[in-house]
Amino acid sequence: MPPMDFLLTVVGWAGAALLLTGYALVSSSRMSGDGVAYQLINFTGSVSLMVNSAYSSAWPSVGLNLVWAVIGIVALAKLARLRTRGAAT
């Protein structure tokens, strides 16, 4: 396997592991689904899978993970605004 193929395969598996870990932690009540940690796990996992999918020309998966990443960014921005407002009061 060429080095780039290997690297992007590892990136894809790492992304899948992140998404599954986040889901398992929230489902088992070990992590809050509306917290920064969960949103970062989701964002990082989705971007990793998006990169892997794009390299493999799996465009439906790229689209899904792009939307997933945007949702994560929006959630992180919302959490940042809430923190800023909380610090200002």
Protein backbone atom coordinates (compact mmCIF):
# COMPACT_ATOMS: atom_id res chain seq x y z
CA MET A 1 0.00 0.00 0.00
CA PRO A 2 1.44 3.40 -0.96
CA PRO A 3 2.28 5.67 2.00
CA MET A 4 -0.48 8.21 1.19
CA ASP A 5 -3.08 5.45 0.99
CA PHE A 6 -1.93 4.11 4.34
CA LEU A 7 -1.95 7.56 5.96
CA LEU A 8 -5.46 8.38 4.76
CA THR A 9 -6.72 4.96 5.77
CA VAL A 10 -5.42 5.62 9.29
CA VAL A 11 -7.04 9.08 9.25
CA GLY A 12 -10.37 7.51 8.23
CA TRP A 13 -10.25 4.84 10.91
CA ALA A 14 -9.28 7.43 13.53
CA GLY A 15 -12.26 9.56 12.49
CA ALA A 16 -14.60 6.59 12.73
CA ALA A 17 -13.20 5.73 16.16
CA LEU A 18 -13.72 9.31 17.35
CA LEU A 19 -17.35 9.42 16.20
CA LEU A 20 -18.12 6.04 17.74
CA THR A 21 -16.37 6.95 20.99
CA GLY A 22 -18.29 10.21 21.28
CA TYR A 23 -21.58 8.45 20.60
CA ALA A 24 -20.82 5.71 23.12
CA LEU A 25 -19.82 8.22 25.81
CA VAL A 26 -22.99 10.28 25.36
CA SER A 27 -25.20 7.19 25.15
CA SER A 28 -23.74 5.82 28.38
CA SER A 29 -24.13 9.22 30.12
CA ARG A 30 -20.37 9.58 30.57
CA MET A 31 -20.28 12.79 28.51
CA SER A 32 -22.72 15.61 27.92
CA GLY A 33 -24.07 15.81 24.39
CA ASP A 34 -24.15 19.60 24.54
CA GLY A 35 -20.60 20.13 25.77
CA VAL A 36 -17.46 21.36 24.05
CA ALA A 37 -15.67 18.00 24.32
CA TYR A 38 -18.42 16.13 22.49
CA GLN A 39 -18.65 18.76 19.76
CA LEU A 40 -14.87 18.72 19.26
CA ILE A 41 -14.88 14.92 19.03
CA ASN A 42 -17.68 15.05 16.45
CA PHE A 43 -16.04 17.82 14.44
CA THR A 44 -12.62 16.15 14.38
CA GLY A 45 -14.07 12.75 13.55
CA SER A 46 -16.23 14.09 10.74
CA VAL A 47 -13.37 16.08 9.17
CA SER A 48 -11.13 13.00 9.33
CA LEU A 49 -13.76 10.87 7.61
CA MET A 50 -14.43 13.62 5.08
CA VAL A 51 -10.74 13.71 4.09
CA ASN A 52 -10.61 9.93 3.81
CA SER A 53 -13.83 9.82 1.80
CA ALA A 54 -12.72 12.56 -0.58
CA TYR A 55 -9.46 10.72 -1.22
CA SER A 56 -11.51 7.61 -2.01
CA SER A 57 -14.02 9.59 -4.13
CA ALA A 58 -16.86 8.52 -1.84
CA TRP A 59 -18.84 11.71 -2.43
CA PRO A 60 -22.03 10.86 -0.50
CA SER A 61 -19.87 10.26 2.58
CA VAL A 62 -18.01 13.52 1.94
CA GLY A 63 -21.34 15.36 1.84
CA LEU A 64 -22.61 13.72 5.01
CA ASN A 65 -19.43 14.49 6.92
CA LEU A 66 -19.31 18.05 5.60
CA VAL A 67 -22.79 18.67 7.03
CA TRP A 68 -21.76 16.91 10.26
CA ALA A 69 -18.71 19.19 10.56
CA VAL A 70 -20.79 22.32 9.90
CA ILE A 71 -23.23 21.28 12.62
CA GLY A 72 -20.26 20.85 14.97
CA ILE A 73 -18.86 24.28 14.11
CA VAL A 74 -22.26 25.91 14.67
CA ALA A 75 -22.61 24.15 18.03
CA LEU A 76 -19.08 25.18 19.07
CA ALA A 77 -19.76 28.79 18.07
CA LYS A 78 -22.96 28.75 20.12
CA LEU A 79 -21.10 27.35 23.13
CA ALA A 80 -18.39 30.02 22.74
CA ARG A 81 -21.03 32.78 22.67
CA LEU A 82 -22.65 31.38 25.81
CA ARG A 83 -19.28 31.32 27.58
CA THR A 84 -18.54 34.88 26.51
CA ARG A 85 -21.91 36.08 27.77
CA GLY A 86 -21.44 34.20 31.03
CA ALA A 87 -18.00 35.74 31.57
CA ALA A 88 -19.34 39.24 30.87
CA THR A 89 -21.95 39.07 33.64
